[in-house]
């Protein structure tokens, strides 16, 4: 108690100290990053993630933004084509450098040698613009070689260079490489370098485009009502999120004036992430105040006192700031899963405040002395606050064992939040209560409020004790149903499907998936493990038929690989003869007119000169490289041992992606030579990886949570039996959670997987409160039924209000922009109430049964 | 004719260069001296071309290189791959014109067919190397403005540093470069190093010439090793020459599609 005496002696110092700590964390928190890319979910060291990273670098595959230009009247008209050309040209000009970069560069200039200063001044003349990317690049190269230049400046210049030219490639009708053969010769140029001026020219362009099967579904839709422009980032999206974000904004602005009658739609995985971040920020800005308001309202209704509502709110806001500060210090971003942690911390942290204020008012009424009332309050409640915080923390911290990073983050940071709320409750609250004037005399009125609660609870306890057989039967039935429900649980997740159907990104993704090959990318990398292994015709033939197999699946809209380029070159080199639109055979016999004549005279076809397919492929490759083609760096590695089949998929729902993955696996298992390896990479593959981790992670963290919480309960109650009883309501609630997921046909995803742990972490408090009160009443000499009745009247009441506050807090999630978050909102709300109800029904029933058993045993003895 | 007109100046410069201090030479003057060293009627070389990427990958090709310059300083070039086996015999012919796009043909021995290929883009990479077509062309003194920046040393060799920018009246600028920095050695007037800047002004490539020797049986000096490095990617192409043959009176017919198709 010396501790509370100290606080009461120095309330101002305590408050000031807490505020300083809060300011420190708030200062940190401003740097928290928001990102929801898949890489933030998956474990960094998962083999698939490591492979994906290697493949990304090996094939220079950076994120692409898909810009669809849709015209229902057809895109082959001069106005639409001009827009395609203009957008393509303008994308190259995108830069994201701004005035803050100029002033940073300027401030560096004063710290550097005159030589650098002069160059910086030259760059800054006329402000920073795209023209400066060359000079900035050169300055960077110079600075890198100069040991006297600080690393920070080099880092800044590197970023500035990216900002000045953040787009590394544009693919569109006016940019894509088209290998063609004409009477004149061979050519590798874009089909539309300039927009044709005449109808004839436009018709010819359409014919050219549709004559190259690599374009159909790739950059033009089959019905010619859409054409695609792809913009490739010059960097890996996750490395420079802020620049990427600016690029997307610029692209969105760039597209706007070109709309009408054409639709210009932006989609693709990075865009989905941008929208996710936008909506997340919107959600946080909208839901956090809303939950605060609602919770304040609930408290006002229960306390009828403004001051009483202010203290619990202060607790949760401070705790939230601390948590965000810790996140920023650790350097972890806010992901979708972490984004509703504020709601969580508010909903949970509020409980401590409610209990403290209730107790303080009671003590004040009793003692009429401020310091005495404060001391009495904390003497009574310190221990319950600590233990409920610990059990809740254990529930959430068990998520730290999950292999999915954002689930882990969510668990860790929520338990940090709960811990912060506990610390603040036990330091800040007594100090503030000491500083504030004592409560007015309103408490006496309280008993007349909420009559239904006061009347309902005794009835409930009579029911629980009297009809406990029925309760057990009900629980058993529930368990039976839950077996069916749990058996029906399916794992699956989607990114685009999280948004409402009328949202911009859902619509854009849907449209582009309908018109083109798909917005999701799967990379199927085939490694022959041999230098030049790809030049073997059998390998490329297998790849070509893999692509045919994949494209026969309804959700695979487009595939491209090195095999397509060889097919195309073979076709073009053989004078556009359709029978050569294929991979060369291992050995072929020449059938050109000159040789045919020779063969005619020379009788035997085998005397004609054989063509070695391998050589032919090698020579086609050289031809393609020599003609200025540089698409291959995304499709083959440097020594032609690995190739990348880029597979576009029209849906990002993981069970469907898994089917595609499996059909590729079973095809390649039979067709691939021994020793060759296949690696699956790309966003689509990683989504599936996440799915496979969900169930084991979920089981592991729930199992650990139950064990840890049980141990804590046994310690707290110093009784194994009480520990088990306390765990019962929450075990049943968790079963119900999974039953709902299974029976309602929800897919278990990273968000759904959290519900059980949230329910466990919060709900366990109810039985802790109930059983502690029951135990202390029994110790004071009450018999079981009396103790139950009294516990119902005191703790039961608190449990009702507490669960109502939490449920209302989570109901706010119904206003989220994300469908899974909405589902989670009502599921947690409903199950919080259920868990409270079970605590008030099941626990008394079991307690009285247990009492009966022990008394019977005693009688028998 | 242009060349003939230059001769008196060049001769005068040549005579004076021994006695005049170098700072009195202009950039253009030095480039004239370079041209004298560089210019041959024809030149053939046996080369090993090694393509290297920054990740340690390596691809080696052997090729024979035959080049002839006409009196207007336009080049004809025939390249034949000798190895690796799968591209042996593949040939490439390029004919440069003063007033129109170059003609380029490619011969694929597997098909026994030659194809003309579009050659408007001088900035294209030559057979997938870091050398662009324009890097292989002869230096067009009349299409550039040269500025002498001063003296420098490259690998211990004293050199003049000259910047070259395109300077053509009205004509199309087909170069991929905004500027080149050329290091011309003072001893043999050879290009020993060059830095290339793209249209945005960014430094993108670096050429280094090493192992400079006099070609046996000729008064010309040549680099027997040249490397071109892409500054951004770190990719590099090294050409090593085992033998140069100069002014062998190679006939013009050698640079024809018919000859290309002979495949040897």
PDB file of N, CA and C in Angstrom, chain A residues 9-78:
ATOM      1  N   UNK A   9       0.484  11.089  -2.408  1.00  0.00           N
ATOM      2  CA  UNK A   9       1.295  12.205  -1.933  1.00  0.00           C
ATOM      3  C   UNK A   9       1.790  13.052  -3.109  1.00  0.00           C
ATOM      4  N   UNK A  10       2.066  12.380  -4.228  1.00  0.00           N
ATOM      5  CA  UNK A  10       2.607  13.108  -5.391  1.00  0.00           C
ATOM      6  C   UNK A  10       1.727  12.918  -6.621  1.00  0.00           C
ATOM      7  N   UNK A  11       0.468  13.311  -6.548  1.00  0.00           N
ATOM      8  CA  UNK A  11      -0.416  13.039  -7.699  1.00  0.00           C
ATOM      9  C   UNK A  11       0.033  13.770  -8.965  1.00  0.00           C
ATOM     10  N   UNK A  12       0.508  15.022  -8.790  1.00  0.00           N
ATOM     11  CA  UNK A  12       0.880  15.806  -9.978  1.00  0.00           C
ATOM     12  C   UNK A  12       2.087  15.196 -10.677  1.00  0.00           C
ATOM     13  N   UNK A  13       3.072  14.779  -9.857  1.00  0.00           N
ATOM     14  CA  UNK A  13       4.253  14.163 -10.436  1.00  0.00           C
ATOM     15  C   UNK A  13       3.853  12.908 -11.217  1.00  0.00           C
ATOM     16  N   UNK A  14       2.962  12.116 -10.601  1.00  0.00           N
ATOM     17  CA  UNK A  14       2.543  10.881 -11.264  1.00  0.00           C
ATOM     18  C   UNK A  14       1.880  11.183 -12.606  1.00  0.00           C
ATOM     19  N   UNK A  15       0.921  12.104 -12.590  1.00  0.00           N
ATOM     20  CA  UNK A  15       0.221  12.448 -13.825  1.00  0.00           C
ATOM     21  C   UNK A  15       1.222  12.980 -14.851  1.00  0.00           C
ATOM     22  N   UNK A  16       2.129  13.854 -14.367  1.00  0.00           N
ATOM     23  CA  UNK A  16       3.110  14.420 -15.298  1.00  0.00           C
ATOM     24  C   UNK A  16       3.979  13.316 -15.897  1.00  0.00           C
ATOM     25  N   UNK A  17       4.407  12.367 -15.046  1.00  0.00           N
ATOM     26  CA  UNK A  17       5.264  11.292 -15.556  1.00  0.00           C
ATOM     27  C   UNK A  17       4.536  10.488 -16.621  1.00  0.00           C
ATOM     28  N   UNK A  18       3.264  10.156 -16.335  1.00  0.00           N
ATOM     29  CA  UNK A  18       2.484   9.380 -17.304  1.00  0.00           C
ATOM     30  C   UNK A  18       2.341  10.167 -18.608  1.00  0.00           C
ATOM     31  N   UNK A  19       2.121  11.475 -18.479  1.00  0.00           N
ATOM     32  CA  UNK A  19       1.940  12.282 -19.692  1.00  0.00           C
ATOM     33  C   UNK A  19       3.234  12.360 -20.497  1.00  0.00           C
ATOM     34  N   UNK A  20       4.380  12.442 -19.792  1.00  0.00           N
ATOM     35  CA  UNK A  20       5.663  12.485 -20.509  1.00  0.00           C
ATOM     36  C   UNK A  20       5.868  11.191 -21.293  1.00  0.00           C
ATOM     37  N   UNK A  21       5.615  10.058 -20.598  1.00  0.00           N
ATOM     38  CA  UNK A  21       5.737   8.761 -21.284  1.00  0.00           C
ATOM     39  C   UNK A  21       4.806   8.735 -22.502  1.00  0.00           C
ATOM     40  N   UNK A  22       3.588   9.248 -22.307  1.00  0.00           N
ATOM     41  CA  UNK A  22       2.619   9.234 -23.397  1.00  0.00           C
ATOM     42  C   UNK A  22       3.092  10.100 -24.561  1.00  0.00           C
ATOM     43  N   UNK A  23       3.637  11.280 -24.222  1.00  0.00           N
ATOM     44  CA  UNK A  23       4.137  12.161 -25.282  1.00  0.00           C
ATOM     45  C   UNK A  23       5.254  11.479 -26.058  1.00  0.00           C
ATOM     46  N   UNK A  24       6.136  10.789 -25.317  1.00  0.00           N
ATOM     47  CA  UNK A  24       7.222  10.071 -25.966  1.00  0.00           C
ATOM     48  C   UNK A  24       6.667   9.060 -26.977  1.00  0.00           C
ATOM     49  N   UNK A  25       5.687   8.250 -26.524  1.00  0.00           N
ATOM     50  CA  UNK A  25       5.126   7.243 -27.423  1.00  0.00           C
ATOM     51  C   UNK A  25       4.364   7.900 -28.569  1.00  0.00           C
ATOM     52  N   UNK A  26       3.674   9.014 -28.270  1.00  0.00           N
ATOM     53  CA  UNK A  26       2.922   9.688 -29.325  1.00  0.00           C
ATOM     54  C   UNK A  26       3.872  10.178 -30.393  1.00  0.00           C
ATOM     55  N   UNK A  27       5.032  10.677 -29.963  1.00  0.00           N
ATOM     56  CA  UNK A  27       6.047  11.169 -30.900  1.00  0.00           C
ATOM     57  C   UNK A  27       6.499  10.030 -31.805  1.00  0.00           C
ATOM     58  N   UNK A  28       6.691   8.835 -31.198  1.00  0.00           N
ATOM     59  CA  UNK A  28       7.078   7.668 -31.985  1.00  0.00           C
ATOM     60  C   UNK A  28       5.948   7.254 -32.928  1.00  0.00           C
ATOM     61  N   UNK A  29       4.740   7.298 -32.392  1.00  0.00           N
ATOM     62  CA  UNK A  29       3.602   6.722 -33.111  1.00  0.00           C
ATOM     63  C   UNK A  29       3.342   7.411 -34.439  1.00  0.00           C
ATOM     64  N   UNK A  30       3.811   8.643 -34.557  1.00  0.00           N
ATOM     65  CA  UNK A  30       3.531   9.343 -35.814  1.00  0.00           C
ATOM     66  C   UNK A  30       4.224   8.656 -36.990  1.00  0.00           C
ATOM     67  N   UNK A  31       5.256   7.839 -36.698  1.00  0.00           N
ATOM     68  CA  UNK A  31       5.972   7.158 -37.770  1.00  0.00           C
ATOM     69  C   UNK A  31       5.403   5.776 -38.097  1.00  0.00           C
ATOM     70  N   UNK A  32       4.314   5.409 -37.459  1.00  0.00           N
ATOM     71  CA  UNK A  32       3.771   4.076 -37.744  1.00  0.00           C
ATOM     72  C   UNK A  32       3.323   4.024 -39.196  1.00  0.00           C
ATOM     73  N   UNK A  33       3.680   2.914 -39.831  1.00  0.00           N
ATOM     74  CA  UNK A  33       3.395   2.752 -41.245  1.00  0.00           C
ATOM     75  C   UNK A  33       2.134   1.912 -41.384  1.00  0.00           C
ATOM     76  N   UNK A  34       1.383   2.164 -42.437  1.00  0.00           N
ATOM     77  CA  UNK A  34       0.213   1.342 -42.708  1.00  0.00           C
ATOM     78  C   UNK A  34       0.494   0.516 -43.948  1.00  0.00           C
ATOM     79  N   UNK A  35       0.391  -0.780 -43.840  1.00  0.00           N
ATOM     80  CA  UNK A  35       0.655  -1.643 -44.993  1.00  0.00           C
ATOM     81  C   UNK A  35      -0.080  -2.941 -44.784  1.00  0.00           C
ATOM     82  N   UNK A  36      -0.734  -3.412 -45.830  1.00  0.00           N
ATOM     83  CA  UNK A  36      -1.412  -4.689 -45.672  1.00  0.00           C
ATOM     84  C   UNK A  36      -1.008  -5.670 -46.745  1.00  0.00           C
ATOM     85  N   UNK A  37       0.241  -5.583 -47.221  1.00  0.00           N
ATOM     86  CA  UNK A  37       0.580  -6.527 -48.276  1.00  0.00           C
ATOM     87  C   UNK A  37       0.743  -7.900 -47.651  1.00  0.00           C
ATOM     88  N   UNK A  38       0.664  -8.880 -48.505  1.00  0.00           N
ATOM     89  CA  UNK A  38       0.718 -10.269 -48.090  1.00  0.00           C
ATOM     90  C   UNK A  38       1.986 -10.553 -47.303  1.00  0.00           C
ATOM     91  N   UNK A  39       3.053  -9.825 -47.652  1.00  0.00           N
ATOM     92  CA  UNK A  39       4.340 -10.088 -47.014  1.00  0.00           C
ATOM     93  C   UNK A  39       4.305  -9.734 -45.529  1.00  0.00           C
ATOM     94  N   UNK A  40       3.357  -8.901 -45.142  1.00  0.00           N
ATOM     95  CA  UNK A  40       3.246  -8.555 -43.736  1.00  0.00           C
ATOM     96  C   UNK A  40       2.497  -9.635 -42.974  1.00  0.00           C
ATOM     97  N   UNK A  41       1.816 -10.489 -43.711  1.00  0.00           N
ATOM     98  CA  UNK A  41       1.068 -11.557 -43.065  1.00  0.00           C
ATOM     99  C   UNK A  41       1.941 -12.792 -42.903  1.00  0.00           C
ATOM    100  N   UNK A  42       2.649 -13.130 -43.987  1.00  0.00           N
ATOM    101  CA  UNK A  42       3.360 -14.405 -44.003  1.00  0.00           C
ATOM    102  C   UNK A  42       4.658 -14.329 -43.222  1.00  0.00           C
ATOM    103  N   UNK A  43       5.087 -15.467 -42.668  1.00  0.00           N
ATOM    104  CA  UNK A  43       6.367 -15.479 -41.941  1.00  0.00           C
ATOM    105  C   UNK A  43       7.534 -15.226 -42.899  1.00  0.00           C
ATOM    106  N   UNK A  44       8.443 -14.377 -42.464  1.00  0.00           N
ATOM    107  CA  UNK A  44       9.585 -13.996 -43.307  1.00  0.00           C
ATOM    108  C   UNK A  44      10.428 -15.184 -43.748  1.00  0.00           C
ATOM    109  N   UNK A  45      10.533 -16.179 -42.848  1.00  0.00           N
ATOM    110  CA  UNK A  45      11.466 -17.265 -43.129  1.00  0.00           C
ATOM    111  C   UNK A  45      10.772 -18.495 -43.692  1.00  0.00           C
ATOM    112  N   UNK A  46       9.521 -18.350 -44.099  1.00  0.00           N
ATOM    113  CA  UNK A  46       8.836 -19.475 -44.708  1.00  0.00           C
ATOM    114  C   UNK A  46       9.497 -19.781 -46.056  1.00  0.00           C
ATOM    115  N   UNK A  47       9.743 -21.069 -46.350  1.00  0.00           N
ATOM    116  CA  UNK A  47      10.444 -21.388 -47.601  1.00  0.00           C
ATOM    117  C   UNK A  47       9.785 -20.755 -48.829  1.00  0.00           C
ATOM    118  N   UNK A  48       8.458 -20.720 -48.867  1.00  0.00           N
ATOM    119  CA  UNK A  48       7.795 -20.138 -50.037  1.00  0.00           C
ATOM    120  C   UNK A  48       8.051 -18.644 -50.144  1.00  0.00           C
ATOM    121  N   UNK A  49       8.148 -17.987 -48.996  1.00  0.00           N
ATOM    122  CA  UNK A  49       8.392 -16.541 -49.009  1.00  0.00           C
ATOM    123  C   UNK A  49       9.823 -16.272 -49.476  1.00  0.00           C
ATOM    124  N   UNK A  50      10.754 -17.093 -48.985  1.00  0.00           N
ATOM    125  CA  UNK A  50      12.147 -16.909 -49.389  1.00  0.00           C
ATOM    126  C   UNK A  50      12.292 -17.181 -50.890  1.00  0.00           C
ATOM    127  N   UNK A  51      11.659 -18.251 -51.337  1.00  0.00           N
ATOM    128  CA  UNK A  51      11.718 -18.568 -52.767  1.00  0.00           C
ATOM    129  C   UNK A  51      11.109 -17.459 -53.603  1.00  0.00           C
ATOM    130  N   UNK A  52       9.976 -16.955 -53.137  1.00  0.00           N
ATOM    131  CA  UNK A  52       9.308 -15.896 -53.874  1.00  0.00           C
ATOM    132  C   UNK A  52      10.218 -14.684 -54.004  1.00  0.00           C
ATOM    133  N   UNK A  53      10.915 -14.376 -52.913  1.00  0.00           N
ATOM    134  CA  UNK A  53      11.833 -13.245 -52.903  1.00  0.00           C
ATOM    135  C   UNK A  53      12.960 -13.477 -53.928  1.00  0.00           C
ATOM    136  N   UNK A  54      13.482 -14.694 -53.942  1.00  0.00           N
ATOM    137  CA  UNK A  54      14.563 -15.005 -54.888  1.00  0.00           C
ATOM    138  C   UNK A  54      14.072 -14.899 -56.329  1.00  0.00           C
ATOM    139  N   UNK A  55      12.893 -15.450 -56.565  1.00  0.00           N
ATOM    140  CA  UNK A  55      12.333 -15.438 -57.922  1.00  0.00           C
ATOM    141  C   UNK A  55      12.087 -14.001 -58.372  1.00  0.00           C
ATOM    142  N   UNK A  56      11.561 -13.198 -57.453  1.00  0.00           N
ATOM    143  CA  UNK A  56      11.289 -11.799 -57.769  1.00  0.00           C
ATOM    144  C   UNK A  56      12.552 -11.110 -58.268  1.00  0.00           C
ATOM    145  N   UNK A  57      13.663 -11.351 -57.570  1.00  0.00           N
ATOM    146  CA  UNK A  57      14.909 -10.685 -57.960  1.00  0.00           C
ATOM    147  C   UNK A  57      15.518 -11.329 -59.190  1.00  0.00           C
ATOM    148  N   UNK A  58      15.409 -12.638 -59.270  1.00  0.00           N
ATOM    149  CA  UNK A  58      15.992 -13.334 -60.411  1.00  0.00           C
ATOM    150  C   UNK A  58      15.346 -12.875 -61.718  1.00  0.00           C
ATOM    151  N   UNK A  59      14.032 -12.700 -61.712  1.00  0.00           N
ATOM    152  CA  UNK A  59      13.337 -12.358 -62.949  1.00  0.00           C
ATOM    153  C   UNK A  59      12.904 -10.891 -62.975  1.00  0.00           C
ATOM    154  N   UNK A  60      13.490 -10.091 -62.099  1.00  0.00           N
ATOM    155  CA  UNK A  60      13.155  -8.670 -62.098  1.00  0.00           C
ATOM    156  C   UNK A  60      11.655  -8.423 -62.087  1.00  0.00           C
ATOM    157  N   UNK A  61      10.925  -9.287 -61.379  1.00  0.00           N
ATOM    158  CA  UNK A  61       9.483  -9.088 -61.475  1.00  0.00           C
ATOM    159  C   UNK A  61       9.012  -8.188 -60.347  1.00  0.00           C
ATOM    160  N   UNK A  62       8.739  -6.976 -60.726  1.00  0.00           N
ATOM    161  CA  UNK A  62       8.242  -5.995 -59.762  1.00  0.00           C
ATOM    162  C   UNK A  62       6.755  -5.788 -60.008  1.00  0.00           C
ATOM    163  N   UNK A  63       6.122  -5.148 -59.043  1.00  0.00           N
ATOM    164  CA  UNK A  63       4.673  -5.021 -59.115  1.00  0.00           C
ATOM    165  C   UNK A  63       4.243  -4.191 -60.320  1.00  0.00           C
ATOM    166  N   UNK A  64       3.119  -4.593 -60.872  1.00  0.00           N
ATOM    167  CA  UNK A  64       2.545  -3.877 -62.007  1.00  0.00           C
ATOM    168  C   UNK A  64       1.195  -3.309 -61.607  1.00  0.00           C
ATOM    169  N   UNK A  65       0.927  -2.122 -62.123  1.00  0.00           N
ATOM    170  CA  UNK A  65      -0.398  -1.551 -61.958  1.00  0.00           C
ATOM    171  C   UNK A  65      -1.120  -1.734 -63.281  1.00  0.00           C
ATOM    172  N   UNK A  66      -2.314  -2.269 -63.212  1.00  0.00           N
ATOM    173  CA  UNK A  66      -3.073  -2.519 -64.434  1.00  0.00           C
ATOM    174  C   UNK A  66      -4.025  -1.354 -64.658  1.00  0.00           C
ATOM    175  N   UNK A  67      -3.940  -0.771 -65.847  1.00  0.00           N
ATOM    176  CA  UNK A  67      -4.849   0.319 -66.172  1.00  0.00           C
ATOM    177  C   UNK A  67      -5.659  -0.139 -67.374  1.00  0.00           C
ATOM    178  N   UNK A  68      -6.929  -0.403 -67.145  1.00  0.00           N
ATOM    179  CA  UNK A  68      -7.776  -0.875 -68.232  1.00  0.00           C
ATOM    180  C   UNK A  68      -8.505   0.293 -68.878  1.00  0.00           C
ATOM    181  N   UNK A  69      -8.462   0.363 -70.193  1.00  0.00           N
ATOM    182  CA  UNK A  69      -9.250   1.371 -70.912  1.00  0.00           C
ATOM    183  C   UNK A  69     -10.378   0.614 -71.597  1.00  0.00           C
ATOM    184  N   UNK A  70     -11.599   0.876 -71.168  1.00  0.00           N
ATOM    185  CA  UNK A  70     -12.742   0.095 -71.637  1.00  0.00           C
ATOM    186  C   UNK A  70     -13.671   1.009 -72.425  1.00  0.00           C
ATOM    187  N   UNK A  71     -14.020   0.568 -73.613  1.00  0.00           N
ATOM    188  CA  UNK A  71     -15.014   1.295 -74.398  1.00  0.00           C
ATOM    189  C   UNK A  71     -15.974   0.269 -74.974  1.00  0.00           C
ATOM    190  N   UNK A  72     -17.229   0.344 -74.556  1.00  0.00           N
ATOM    191  CA  UNK A  72     -18.184  -0.685 -74.984  1.00  0.00           C
ATOM    192  C   UNK A  72     -18.398  -0.691 -76.490  1.00  0.00           C
ATOM    193  N   UNK A  73     -18.098   0.441 -77.129  1.00  0.00           N
ATOM    194  CA  UNK A  73     -18.219   0.500 -78.593  1.00  0.00           C
ATOM    195  C   UNK A  73     -16.977  -0.061 -79.280  1.00  0.00           C
ATOM    196  N   UNK A  74     -16.005  -0.499 -78.491  1.00  0.00           N
ATOM    197  CA  UNK A  74     -14.757  -1.000 -79.077  1.00  0.00           C
ATOM    198  C   UNK A  74     -13.660   0.032 -78.937  1.00  0.00           C
ATOM    199  N   UNK A  75     -12.443  -0.451 -78.703  1.00  0.00           N
ATOM    200  CA  UNK A  75     -11.351   0.503 -78.479  1.00  0.00           C
ATOM    201  C   UNK A  75     -10.653   0.897 -79.773  1.00  0.00           C
ATOM    202  N   UNK A  76     -10.959   0.176 -80.871  1.00  0.00           N
ATOM    203  CA  UNK A  76     -10.253   0.507 -82.115  1.00  0.00           C
ATOM    204  C   UNK A  76     -10.937   1.652 -82.846  1.00  0.00           C
ATOM    205  N   UNK A  77     -10.785   2.833 -82.272  1.00  0.00           N
ATOM    206  CA  UNK A  77     -11.187   4.072 -82.928  1.00  0.00           C
ATOM    207  C   UNK A  77     -10.165   5.114 -82.521  1.00  0.00           C
ATOM    208  N   UNK A  78     -10.019   6.162 -83.320  1.00  0.00           N
ATOM    209  CA  UNK A  78      -8.856   7.022 -83.105  1.00  0.00           C
ATOM    210  C   UNK A  78      -8.894   7.740 -81.757  1.00  0.00           C
TER     211      UNK A  78
END
